[in-house]
Backbone as JSON, one array per atom type, in Angstrom:
{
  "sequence": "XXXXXXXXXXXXXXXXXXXXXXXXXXXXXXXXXXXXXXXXXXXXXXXXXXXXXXXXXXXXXXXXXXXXXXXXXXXXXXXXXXXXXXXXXXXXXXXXXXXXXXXXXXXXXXXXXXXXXXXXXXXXXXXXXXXXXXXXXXXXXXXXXXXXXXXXXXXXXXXXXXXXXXXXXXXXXXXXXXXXXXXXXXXXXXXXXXXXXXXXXXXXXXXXXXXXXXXXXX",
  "N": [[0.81, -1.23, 0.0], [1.72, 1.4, 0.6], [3.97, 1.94, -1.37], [1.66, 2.19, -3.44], [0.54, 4.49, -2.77], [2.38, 6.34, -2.71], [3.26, 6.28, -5.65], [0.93, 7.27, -7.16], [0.97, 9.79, -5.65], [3.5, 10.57, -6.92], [2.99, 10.49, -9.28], [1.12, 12.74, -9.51], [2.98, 15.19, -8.75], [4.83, 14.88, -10.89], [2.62, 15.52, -12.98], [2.31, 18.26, -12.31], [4.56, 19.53, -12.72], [4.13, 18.88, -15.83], [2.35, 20.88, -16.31], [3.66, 23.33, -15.87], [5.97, 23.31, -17.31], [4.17, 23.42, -19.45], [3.0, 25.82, -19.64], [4.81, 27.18, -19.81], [6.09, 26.87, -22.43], [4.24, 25.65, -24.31], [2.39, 22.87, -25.01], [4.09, 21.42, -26.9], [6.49, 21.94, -26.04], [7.43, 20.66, -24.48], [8.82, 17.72, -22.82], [10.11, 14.6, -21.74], [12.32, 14.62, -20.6], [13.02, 17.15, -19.35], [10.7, 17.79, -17.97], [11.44, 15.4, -16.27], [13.42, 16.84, -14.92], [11.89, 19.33, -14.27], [10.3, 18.29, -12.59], [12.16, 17.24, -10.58], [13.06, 14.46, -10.22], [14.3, 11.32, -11.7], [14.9, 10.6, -14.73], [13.98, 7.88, -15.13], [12.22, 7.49, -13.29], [9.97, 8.71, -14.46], [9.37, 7.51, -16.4], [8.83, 5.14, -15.5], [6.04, 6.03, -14.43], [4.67, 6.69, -16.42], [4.72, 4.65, -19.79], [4.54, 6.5, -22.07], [4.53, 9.77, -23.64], [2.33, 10.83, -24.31], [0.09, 9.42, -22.67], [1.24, 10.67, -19.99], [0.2, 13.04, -20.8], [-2.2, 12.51, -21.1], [-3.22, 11.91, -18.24], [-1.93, 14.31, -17.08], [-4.05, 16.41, -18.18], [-6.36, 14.83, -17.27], [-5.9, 15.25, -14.24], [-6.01, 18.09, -14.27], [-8.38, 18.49, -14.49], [-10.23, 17.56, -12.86], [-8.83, 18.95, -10.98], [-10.16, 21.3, -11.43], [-13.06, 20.59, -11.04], [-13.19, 19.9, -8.18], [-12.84, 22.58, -7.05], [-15.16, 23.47, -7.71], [-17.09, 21.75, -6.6], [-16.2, 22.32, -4.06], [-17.21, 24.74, -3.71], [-20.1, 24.27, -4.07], [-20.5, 23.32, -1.84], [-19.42, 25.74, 0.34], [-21.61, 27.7, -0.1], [-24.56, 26.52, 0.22], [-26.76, 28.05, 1.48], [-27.69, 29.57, -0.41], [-29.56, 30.36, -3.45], [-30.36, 28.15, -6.14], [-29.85, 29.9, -8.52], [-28.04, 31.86, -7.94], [-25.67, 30.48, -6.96], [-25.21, 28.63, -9.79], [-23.95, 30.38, -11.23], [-21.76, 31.17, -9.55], [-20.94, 28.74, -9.6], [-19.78, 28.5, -12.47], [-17.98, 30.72, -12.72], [-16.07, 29.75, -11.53], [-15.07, 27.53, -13.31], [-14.46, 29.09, -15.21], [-11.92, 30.08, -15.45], [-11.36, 32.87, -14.81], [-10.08, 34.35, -12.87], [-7.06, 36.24, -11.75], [-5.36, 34.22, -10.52], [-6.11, 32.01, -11.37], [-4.96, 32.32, -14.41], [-2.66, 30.92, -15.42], [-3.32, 28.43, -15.0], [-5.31, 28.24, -16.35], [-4.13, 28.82, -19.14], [-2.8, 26.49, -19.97], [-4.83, 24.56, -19.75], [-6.28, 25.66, -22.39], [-4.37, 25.12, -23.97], [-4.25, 22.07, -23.83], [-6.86, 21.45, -25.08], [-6.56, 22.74, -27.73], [-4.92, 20.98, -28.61], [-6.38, 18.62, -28.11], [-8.44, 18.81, -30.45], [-6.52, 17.46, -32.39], [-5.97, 14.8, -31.08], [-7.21, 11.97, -30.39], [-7.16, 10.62, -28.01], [-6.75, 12.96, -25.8], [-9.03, 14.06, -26.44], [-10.59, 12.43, -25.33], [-10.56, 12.4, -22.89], [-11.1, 15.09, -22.72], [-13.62, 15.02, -23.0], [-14.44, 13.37, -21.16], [-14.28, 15.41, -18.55], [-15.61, 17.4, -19.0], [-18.22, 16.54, -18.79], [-18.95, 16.28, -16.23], [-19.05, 18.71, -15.02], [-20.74, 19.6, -17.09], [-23.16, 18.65, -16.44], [-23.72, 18.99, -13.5], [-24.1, 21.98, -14.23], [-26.8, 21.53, -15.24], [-28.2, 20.44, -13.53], [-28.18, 22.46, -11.48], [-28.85, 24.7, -13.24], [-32.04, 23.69, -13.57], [-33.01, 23.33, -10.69], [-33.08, 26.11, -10.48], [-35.06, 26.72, -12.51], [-37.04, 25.84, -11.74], [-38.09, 26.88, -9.26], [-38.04, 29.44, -10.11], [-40.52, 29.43, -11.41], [-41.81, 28.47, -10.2], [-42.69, 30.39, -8.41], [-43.87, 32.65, -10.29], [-45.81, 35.14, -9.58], [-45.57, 36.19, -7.14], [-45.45, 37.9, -4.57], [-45.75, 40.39, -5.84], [-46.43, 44.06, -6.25], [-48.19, 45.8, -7.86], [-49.59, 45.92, -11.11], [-47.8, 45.73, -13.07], [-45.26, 44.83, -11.87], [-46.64, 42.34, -11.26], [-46.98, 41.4, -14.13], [-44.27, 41.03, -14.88], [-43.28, 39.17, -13.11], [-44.79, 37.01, -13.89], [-44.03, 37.07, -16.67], [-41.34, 36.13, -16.16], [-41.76, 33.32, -14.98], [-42.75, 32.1, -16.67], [-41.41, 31.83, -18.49], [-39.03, 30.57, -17.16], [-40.35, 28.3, -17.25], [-40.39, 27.22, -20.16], [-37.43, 26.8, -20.21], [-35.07, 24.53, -21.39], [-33.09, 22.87, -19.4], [-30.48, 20.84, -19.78], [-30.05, 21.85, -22.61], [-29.56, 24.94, -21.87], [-27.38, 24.11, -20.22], [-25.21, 23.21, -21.83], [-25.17, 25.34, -23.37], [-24.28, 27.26, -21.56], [-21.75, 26.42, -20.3], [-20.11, 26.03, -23.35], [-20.16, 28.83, -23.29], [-18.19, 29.48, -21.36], [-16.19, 28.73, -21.47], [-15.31, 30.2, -24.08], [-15.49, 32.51, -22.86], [-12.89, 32.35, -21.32], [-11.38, 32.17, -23.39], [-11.21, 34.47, -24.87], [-10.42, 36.23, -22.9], [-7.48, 35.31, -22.61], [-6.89, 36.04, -25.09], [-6.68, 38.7, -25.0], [-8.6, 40.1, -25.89], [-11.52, 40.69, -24.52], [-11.66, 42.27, -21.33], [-11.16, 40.75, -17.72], [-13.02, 41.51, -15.81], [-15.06, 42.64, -18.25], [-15.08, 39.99, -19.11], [-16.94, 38.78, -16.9], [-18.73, 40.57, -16.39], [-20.33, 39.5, -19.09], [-20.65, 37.32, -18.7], [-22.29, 37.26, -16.17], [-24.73, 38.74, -16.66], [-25.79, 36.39, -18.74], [-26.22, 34.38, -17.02], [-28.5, 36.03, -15.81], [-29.81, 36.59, -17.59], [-31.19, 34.21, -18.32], [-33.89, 33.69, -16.77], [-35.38, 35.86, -16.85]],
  "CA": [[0.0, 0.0, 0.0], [2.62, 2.45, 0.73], [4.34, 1.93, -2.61], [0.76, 2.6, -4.23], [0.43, 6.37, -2.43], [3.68, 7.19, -3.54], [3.05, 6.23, -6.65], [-0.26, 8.26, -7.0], [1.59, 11.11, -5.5], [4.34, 10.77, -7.79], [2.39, 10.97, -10.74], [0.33, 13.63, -9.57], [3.81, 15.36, -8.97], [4.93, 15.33, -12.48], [1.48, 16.52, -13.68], [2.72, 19.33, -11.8], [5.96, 19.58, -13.58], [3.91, 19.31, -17.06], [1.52, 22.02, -16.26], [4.5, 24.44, -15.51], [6.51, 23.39, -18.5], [3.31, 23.96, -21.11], [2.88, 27.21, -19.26], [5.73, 28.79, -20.35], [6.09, 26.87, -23.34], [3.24, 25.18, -24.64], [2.4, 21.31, -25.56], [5.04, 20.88, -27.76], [8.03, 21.49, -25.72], [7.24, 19.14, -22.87], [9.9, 16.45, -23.07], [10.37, 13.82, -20.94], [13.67, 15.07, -19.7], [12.55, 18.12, -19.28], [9.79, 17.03, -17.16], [12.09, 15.04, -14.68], [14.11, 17.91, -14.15], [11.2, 20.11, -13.39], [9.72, 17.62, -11.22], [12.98, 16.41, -9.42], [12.8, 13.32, -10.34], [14.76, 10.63, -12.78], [14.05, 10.53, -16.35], [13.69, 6.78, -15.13], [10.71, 7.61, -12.58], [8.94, 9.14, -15.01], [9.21, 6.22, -17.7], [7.71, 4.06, -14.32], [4.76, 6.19, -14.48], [3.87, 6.93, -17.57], [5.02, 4.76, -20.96], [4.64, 7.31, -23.15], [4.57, 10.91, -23.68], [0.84, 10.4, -24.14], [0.26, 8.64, -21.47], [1.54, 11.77, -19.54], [-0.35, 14.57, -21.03], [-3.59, 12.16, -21.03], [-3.04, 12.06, -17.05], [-2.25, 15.51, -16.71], [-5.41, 16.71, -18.67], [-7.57, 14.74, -16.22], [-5.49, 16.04, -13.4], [-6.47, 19.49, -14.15], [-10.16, 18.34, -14.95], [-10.25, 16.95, -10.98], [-8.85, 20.28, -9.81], [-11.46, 22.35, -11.46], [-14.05, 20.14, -10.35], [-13.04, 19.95, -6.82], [-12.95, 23.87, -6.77], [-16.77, 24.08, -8.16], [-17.8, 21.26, -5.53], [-15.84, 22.95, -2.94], [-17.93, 26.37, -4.33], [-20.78, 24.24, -3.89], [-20.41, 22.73, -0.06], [-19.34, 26.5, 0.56], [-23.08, 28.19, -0.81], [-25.45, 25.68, 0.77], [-28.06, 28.51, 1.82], [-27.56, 30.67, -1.4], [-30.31, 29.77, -4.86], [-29.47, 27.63, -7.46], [-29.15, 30.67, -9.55], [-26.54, 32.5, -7.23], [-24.85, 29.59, -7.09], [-25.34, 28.69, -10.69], [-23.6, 31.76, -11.65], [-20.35, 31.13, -8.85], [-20.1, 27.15, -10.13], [-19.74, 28.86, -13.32], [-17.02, 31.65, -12.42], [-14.93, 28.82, -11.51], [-14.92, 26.99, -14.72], [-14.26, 29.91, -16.17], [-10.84, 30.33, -14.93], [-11.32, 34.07, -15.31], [-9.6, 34.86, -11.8], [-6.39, 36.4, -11.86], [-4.79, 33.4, -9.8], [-6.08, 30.87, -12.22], [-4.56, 32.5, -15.59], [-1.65, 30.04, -15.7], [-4.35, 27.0, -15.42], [-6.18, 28.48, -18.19], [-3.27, 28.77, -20.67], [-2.54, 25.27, -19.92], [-6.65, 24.15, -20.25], [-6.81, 26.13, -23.82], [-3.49, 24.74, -24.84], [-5.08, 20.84, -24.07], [-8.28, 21.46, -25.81], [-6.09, 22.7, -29.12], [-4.28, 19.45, -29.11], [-7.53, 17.55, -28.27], [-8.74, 18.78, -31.97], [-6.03, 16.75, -33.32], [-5.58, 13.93, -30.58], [-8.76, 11.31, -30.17], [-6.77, 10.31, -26.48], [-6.94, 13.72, -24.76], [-10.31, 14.53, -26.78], [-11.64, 11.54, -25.18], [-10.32, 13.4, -21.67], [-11.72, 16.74, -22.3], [-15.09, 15.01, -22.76], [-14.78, 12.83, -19.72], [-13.69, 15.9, -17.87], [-16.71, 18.39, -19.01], [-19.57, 15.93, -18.39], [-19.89, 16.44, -14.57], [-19.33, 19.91, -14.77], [-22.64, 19.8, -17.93], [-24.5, 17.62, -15.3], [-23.92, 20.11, -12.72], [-25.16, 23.27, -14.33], [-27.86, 21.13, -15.96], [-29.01, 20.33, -12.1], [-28.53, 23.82, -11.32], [-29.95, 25.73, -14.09], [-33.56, 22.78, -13.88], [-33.53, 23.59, -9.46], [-33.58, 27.38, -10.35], [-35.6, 27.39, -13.09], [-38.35, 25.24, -10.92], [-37.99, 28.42, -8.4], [-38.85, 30.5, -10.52], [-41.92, 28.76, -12.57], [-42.98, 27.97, -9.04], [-43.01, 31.91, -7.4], [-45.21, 33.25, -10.38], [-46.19, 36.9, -9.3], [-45.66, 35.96, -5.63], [-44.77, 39.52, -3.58], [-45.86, 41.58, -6.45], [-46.58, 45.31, -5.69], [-48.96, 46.19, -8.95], [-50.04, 45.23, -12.15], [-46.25, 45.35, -13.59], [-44.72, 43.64, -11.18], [-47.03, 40.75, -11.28], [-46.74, 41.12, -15.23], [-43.06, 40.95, -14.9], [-43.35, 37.82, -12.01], [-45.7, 36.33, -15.07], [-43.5, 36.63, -17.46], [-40.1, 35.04, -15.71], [-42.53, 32.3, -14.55], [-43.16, 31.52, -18.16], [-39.43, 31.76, -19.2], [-38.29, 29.66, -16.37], [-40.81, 26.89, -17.74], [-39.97, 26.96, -20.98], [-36.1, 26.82, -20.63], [-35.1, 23.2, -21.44], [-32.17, 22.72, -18.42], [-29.53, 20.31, -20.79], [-28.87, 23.0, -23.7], [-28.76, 25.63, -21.57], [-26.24, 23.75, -19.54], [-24.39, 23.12, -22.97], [-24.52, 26.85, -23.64], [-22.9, 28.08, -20.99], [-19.71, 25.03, -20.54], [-19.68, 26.92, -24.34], [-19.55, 30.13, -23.26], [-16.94, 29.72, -19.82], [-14.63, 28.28, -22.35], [-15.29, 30.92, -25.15], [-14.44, 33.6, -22.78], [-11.6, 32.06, -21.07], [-10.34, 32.36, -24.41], [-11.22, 35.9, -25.09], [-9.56, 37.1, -21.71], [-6.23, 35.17, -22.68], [-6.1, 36.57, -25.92], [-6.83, 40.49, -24.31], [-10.37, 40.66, -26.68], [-11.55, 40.94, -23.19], [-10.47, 41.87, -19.76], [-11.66, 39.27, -17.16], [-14.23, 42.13, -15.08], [-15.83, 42.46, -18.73], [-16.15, 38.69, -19.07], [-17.4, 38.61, -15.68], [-20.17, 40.81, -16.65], [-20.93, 38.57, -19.96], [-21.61, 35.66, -17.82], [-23.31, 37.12, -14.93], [-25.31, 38.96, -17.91], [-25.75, 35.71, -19.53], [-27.06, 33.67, -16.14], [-29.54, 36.51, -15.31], [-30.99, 36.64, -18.84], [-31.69, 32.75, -18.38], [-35.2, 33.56, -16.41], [-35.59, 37.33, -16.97]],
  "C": [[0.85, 1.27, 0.0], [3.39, 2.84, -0.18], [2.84, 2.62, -3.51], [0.73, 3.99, -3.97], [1.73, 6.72, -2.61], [4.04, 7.23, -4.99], [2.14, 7.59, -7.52], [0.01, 9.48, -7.08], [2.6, 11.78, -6.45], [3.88, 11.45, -9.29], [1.6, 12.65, -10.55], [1.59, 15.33, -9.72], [4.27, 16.19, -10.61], [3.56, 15.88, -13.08], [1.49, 18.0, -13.55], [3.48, 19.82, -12.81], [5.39, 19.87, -15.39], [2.99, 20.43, -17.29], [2.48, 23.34, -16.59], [5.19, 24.81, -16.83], [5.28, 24.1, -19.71], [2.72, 25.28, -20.95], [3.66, 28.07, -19.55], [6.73, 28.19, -21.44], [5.24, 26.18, -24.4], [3.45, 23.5, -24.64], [3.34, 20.67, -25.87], [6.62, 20.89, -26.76], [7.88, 20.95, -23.91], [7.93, 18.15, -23.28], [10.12, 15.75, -21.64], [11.3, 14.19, -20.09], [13.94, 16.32, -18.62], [11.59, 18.02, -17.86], [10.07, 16.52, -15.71], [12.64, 15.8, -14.17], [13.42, 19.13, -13.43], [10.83, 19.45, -12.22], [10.41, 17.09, -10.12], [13.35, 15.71, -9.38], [13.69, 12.41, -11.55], [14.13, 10.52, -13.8], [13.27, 8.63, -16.17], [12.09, 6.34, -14.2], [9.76, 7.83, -12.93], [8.27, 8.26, -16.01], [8.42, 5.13, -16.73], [6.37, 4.68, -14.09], [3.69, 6.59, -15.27], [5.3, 6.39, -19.24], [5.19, 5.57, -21.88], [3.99, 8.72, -22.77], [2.97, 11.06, -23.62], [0.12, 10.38, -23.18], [0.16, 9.87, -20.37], [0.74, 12.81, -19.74], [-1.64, 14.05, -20.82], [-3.98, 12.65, -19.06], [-2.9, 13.52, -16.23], [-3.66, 16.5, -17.25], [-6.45, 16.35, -17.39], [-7.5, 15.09, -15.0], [-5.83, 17.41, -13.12], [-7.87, 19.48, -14.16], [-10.59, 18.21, -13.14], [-10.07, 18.12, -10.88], [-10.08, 21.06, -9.76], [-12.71, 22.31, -11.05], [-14.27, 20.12, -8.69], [-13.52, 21.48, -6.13], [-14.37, 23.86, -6.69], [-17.1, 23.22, -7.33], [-17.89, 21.36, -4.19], [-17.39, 24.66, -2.42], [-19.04, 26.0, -3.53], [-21.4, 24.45, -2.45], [-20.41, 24.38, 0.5], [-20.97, 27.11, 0.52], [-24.29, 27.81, -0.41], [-27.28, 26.69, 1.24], [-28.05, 29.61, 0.56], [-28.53, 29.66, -2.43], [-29.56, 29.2, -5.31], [-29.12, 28.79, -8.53], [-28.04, 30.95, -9.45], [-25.36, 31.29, -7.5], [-24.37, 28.68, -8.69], [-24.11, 29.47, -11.02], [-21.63, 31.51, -10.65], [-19.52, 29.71, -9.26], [-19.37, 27.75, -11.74], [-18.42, 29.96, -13.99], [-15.93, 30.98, -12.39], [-14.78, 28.19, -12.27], [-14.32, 28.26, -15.47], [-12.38, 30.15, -16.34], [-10.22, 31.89, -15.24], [-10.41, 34.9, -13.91], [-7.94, 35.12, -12.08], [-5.23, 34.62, -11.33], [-5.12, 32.1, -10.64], [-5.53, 31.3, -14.05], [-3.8, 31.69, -16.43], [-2.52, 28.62, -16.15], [-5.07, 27.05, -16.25], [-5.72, 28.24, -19.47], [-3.15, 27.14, -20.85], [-3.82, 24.8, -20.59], [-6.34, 24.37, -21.85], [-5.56, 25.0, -24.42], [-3.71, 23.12, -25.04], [-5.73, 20.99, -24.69], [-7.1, 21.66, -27.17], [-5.2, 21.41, -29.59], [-4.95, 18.71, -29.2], [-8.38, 17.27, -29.7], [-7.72, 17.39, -32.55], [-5.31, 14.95, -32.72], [-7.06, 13.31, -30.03], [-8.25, 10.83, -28.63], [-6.84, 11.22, -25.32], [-8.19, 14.13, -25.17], [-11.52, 13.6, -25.21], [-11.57, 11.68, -23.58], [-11.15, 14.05, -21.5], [-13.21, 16.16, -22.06], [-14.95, 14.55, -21.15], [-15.15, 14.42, -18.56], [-15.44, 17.14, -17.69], [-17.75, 17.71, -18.67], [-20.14, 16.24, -17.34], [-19.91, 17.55, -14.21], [-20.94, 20.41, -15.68], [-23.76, 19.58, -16.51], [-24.57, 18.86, -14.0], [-24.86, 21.18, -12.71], [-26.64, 22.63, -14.95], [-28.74, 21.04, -14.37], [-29.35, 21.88, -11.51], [-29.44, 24.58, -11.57], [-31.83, 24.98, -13.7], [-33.93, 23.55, -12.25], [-33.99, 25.36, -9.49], [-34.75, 27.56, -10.65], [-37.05, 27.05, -12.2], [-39.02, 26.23, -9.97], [-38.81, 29.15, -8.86], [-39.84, 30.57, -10.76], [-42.57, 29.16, -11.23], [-43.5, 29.5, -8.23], [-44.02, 32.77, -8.35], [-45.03, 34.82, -10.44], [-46.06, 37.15, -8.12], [-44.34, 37.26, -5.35], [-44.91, 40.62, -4.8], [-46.92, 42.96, -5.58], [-48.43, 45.77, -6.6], [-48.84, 44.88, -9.78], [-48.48, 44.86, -12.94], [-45.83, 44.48, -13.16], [-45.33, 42.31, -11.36], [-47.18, 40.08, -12.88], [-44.86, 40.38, -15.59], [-42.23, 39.39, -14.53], [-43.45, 36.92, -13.38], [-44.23, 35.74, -15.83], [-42.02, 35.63, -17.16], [-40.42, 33.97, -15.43], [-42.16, 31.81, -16.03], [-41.89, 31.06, -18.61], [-38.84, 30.61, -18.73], [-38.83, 28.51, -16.5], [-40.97, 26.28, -18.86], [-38.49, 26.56, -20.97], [-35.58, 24.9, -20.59], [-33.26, 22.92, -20.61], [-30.65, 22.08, -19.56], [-28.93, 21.34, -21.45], [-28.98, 23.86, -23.37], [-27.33, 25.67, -20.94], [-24.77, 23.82, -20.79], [-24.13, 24.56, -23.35], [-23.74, 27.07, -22.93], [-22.04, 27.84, -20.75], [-19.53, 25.95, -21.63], [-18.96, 28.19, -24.16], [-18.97, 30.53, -22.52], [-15.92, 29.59, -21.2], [-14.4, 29.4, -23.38], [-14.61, 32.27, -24.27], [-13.33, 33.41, -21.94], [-10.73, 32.82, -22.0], [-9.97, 33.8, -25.29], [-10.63, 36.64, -24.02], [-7.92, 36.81, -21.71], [-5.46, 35.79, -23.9], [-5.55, 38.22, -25.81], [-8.14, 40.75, -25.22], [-10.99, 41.48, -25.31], [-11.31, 41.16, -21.91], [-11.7, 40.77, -19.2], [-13.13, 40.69, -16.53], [-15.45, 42.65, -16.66], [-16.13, 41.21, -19.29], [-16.75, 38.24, -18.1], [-18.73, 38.87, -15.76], [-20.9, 40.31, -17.7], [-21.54, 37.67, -19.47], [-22.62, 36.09, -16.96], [-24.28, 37.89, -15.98], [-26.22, 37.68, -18.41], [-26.91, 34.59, -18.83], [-28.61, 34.46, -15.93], [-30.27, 36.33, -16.11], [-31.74, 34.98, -18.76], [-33.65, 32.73, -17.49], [-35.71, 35.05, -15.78], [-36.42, 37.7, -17.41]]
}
């Protein structure tokens, strides 16, 4: 057993080591050798935990997929008396990796996904990796929208207001939970990629999304 958690650790280790490397030079110049020397480690330790270069980047891909998930389930456990919207909207922030402190884990993210186009082994990652974050906002977005359908006109003032109630009612029972969930995984990743190129700063993709959640039963 004690050989297995050092193992585990080890690997997780070097995932380290390849994050850092494709951070400050992309995909391509990740080398094995390279690799052990960031991580510390023998070029021979690394060949014990991963055959092939492959092998390696597949492992680190899902390595980063776990972190991001951990964060947004952490988000969740954190939020416990906050809506599914609010919370909606913060699981969502964290995918995004729009925070100054996650910039580095972003470049890395985008720079997987552009290899996943042309590799069916980390493609078949990225999906694993996005599913439970879909399933997530898909639970999310369905507990809000139920909220909403279900409140109606409830605490209106006037005739507006309870037109207004009306109409978000209506919205929130039309919205079919799944492809909005699929929109917005779309649109974390779309502006990730607009805040790394500078299209966007991050406080105006901040307001795209939270924009983007409100309009969902507006």
């Amino acid at each position: 057993m004690p050989k297995q958690v050092d193992h585990v650790s080890r690997r997780r280790l070097i995932a380290e080591a390849v994050c850092h490397l494709a951070d400050e030079h992309g995909l391509e110049g990740v080398t094995l050798r390279d690799v052990a020397a960031r991580a510390q480690v023998s070029m021979g330790a690394v060949q014990r935990c991963f055959r092939t270069k492959e092998e390696m980047l597949v492992f680190t891909l899902g390595h980063i997929g776990e972190r991001i998930g951990e964060r947004v389930r952490a988000r969740l456990v954190r939020s416990p008396a906050q809506s599914a919207g609010t919370v909606l909207g913060h699981a969502a922030t964290e995918i995004s990796l729009l925070r100054e402190e996650h910039r580095a884990e972003a470049r890395v993210w985008l720079a997987f996904v552009a290899q996943a186009a042309v590799n069916e082994a980390l493609a078949t990652t990225l999906r694993a990796s996005y599913a439970p974050l879909q399933e997530t906002f898909t639970r999310l977005i369905a507990e809000a929208a139920d909220a909403e359908a279900g409140s109606g006109s409830d605490g209106g003032t006037d005739a507006d207001s309870d037109s207004d109630g009306d109409a978000g009612a209506d919205r929130a029972a039309l919205l079919d939970p799944r492809r909005e969930a699929r929109t917005l995984l779309a649109l974390v990743d779309g502006l990730t990629t607009h805040v790394l190129i500078g299209h966007l700063t991050p406080p105006e993709a901040q307001d795209v999304l939270h924009a983007h959640v409100a309009r969902l039963w507006a």
